[in-house]
């Protein structure tokens, strides 16, 4: 009728100078912001204007530098052990010269230093840093890794004892060329150590992710088993080194 009020749409069209009531359909080519960017943008004012929140966000960095140094020492020691082991593996052969035997003696000494360093840094990472001993002690793969380390260390005693024996003999003027039997056995030990060292990082990878973790796991049993394996194999390889009988290469002393 003539006195009927105007429609709502007509009123909005007649008084909307800023076009606030107009709703545009979303563009199909518009790029939505990434969720992590939105979360970061929303958290930034809290961190800037709330010191307590900022300090809480960085509380975990108290041991960051010691933890990083321990991790670096652990990794560099593993690389050093592999390098020294390969020097021994590629140098040992029948009838080595005195210089070659000196080389494997130096490599074996460095191997022992790196081995002690990896044990020390591993102890620090398991007890003072990373997830803590309460986590690792209930992780069966941790003790399996410890057992592998013990096997590798015990096997290395054979080569170490032989190298020391031969070094002492050379200093006393008793240089006997290494025979094929002894060199073959030392190479076998090196190969076994390489395989053992390669299995340790694989075990550590699964261990760090909690594979097989159990709060009810009796870790004292497996710790005792790992110690027993290391002690028993150490005795075996040291005894074998002292009692090993080589077939020395006879020097050609024929004359014209």
mmCIF file of C-alpha atoms in Angstrom, residues 6-23:
data_model
loop_
_atom_site.group_PDB
_atom_site.id
_atom_site.type_symbol
_atom_site.label_atom_id
_atom_site.label_comp_id
_atom_site.label_asym_id
_atom_site.label_seq_id
_atom_site.Cartn_x
_atom_site.Cartn_y
_atom_site.Cartn_z
ATOM 1 C CA UNK A 6 10.071 0.237 2.826
ATOM 2 C CA UNK A 7 11.629 -3.195 2.554
ATOM 3 C CA UNK A 8 14.815 -4.104 4.462
ATOM 4 C CA UNK A 9 16.776 -4.545 1.302
ATOM 5 C CA UNK A 10 15.732 -1.141 0.056
ATOM 6 C CA UNK A 11 16.734 0.425 3.390
ATOM 7 C CA UNK A 12 20.161 -1.215 3.253
ATOM 8 C CA UNK A 13 20.638 -0.060 -0.289
ATOM 9 C CA UNK A 14 19.537 3.464 0.544
ATOM 10 C CA UNK A 15 21.844 3.968 3.573
ATOM 11 C CA UNK A 16 25.109 2.020 3.397
ATOM 12 C CA UNK A 17 27.805 4.513 2.425
ATOM 13 C CA UNK A 18 30.676 2.207 3.448
ATOM 14 C CA UNK A 19 29.035 -0.826 1.824
ATOM 15 C CA UNK A 20 29.354 -2.687 5.122
ATOM 16 C CA UNK A 21 26.327 -4.841 4.558
ATOM 17 C CA UNK A 22 27.428 -6.132 1.210
ATOM 18 C CA UNK A 23 28.795 -9.636 1.378
#
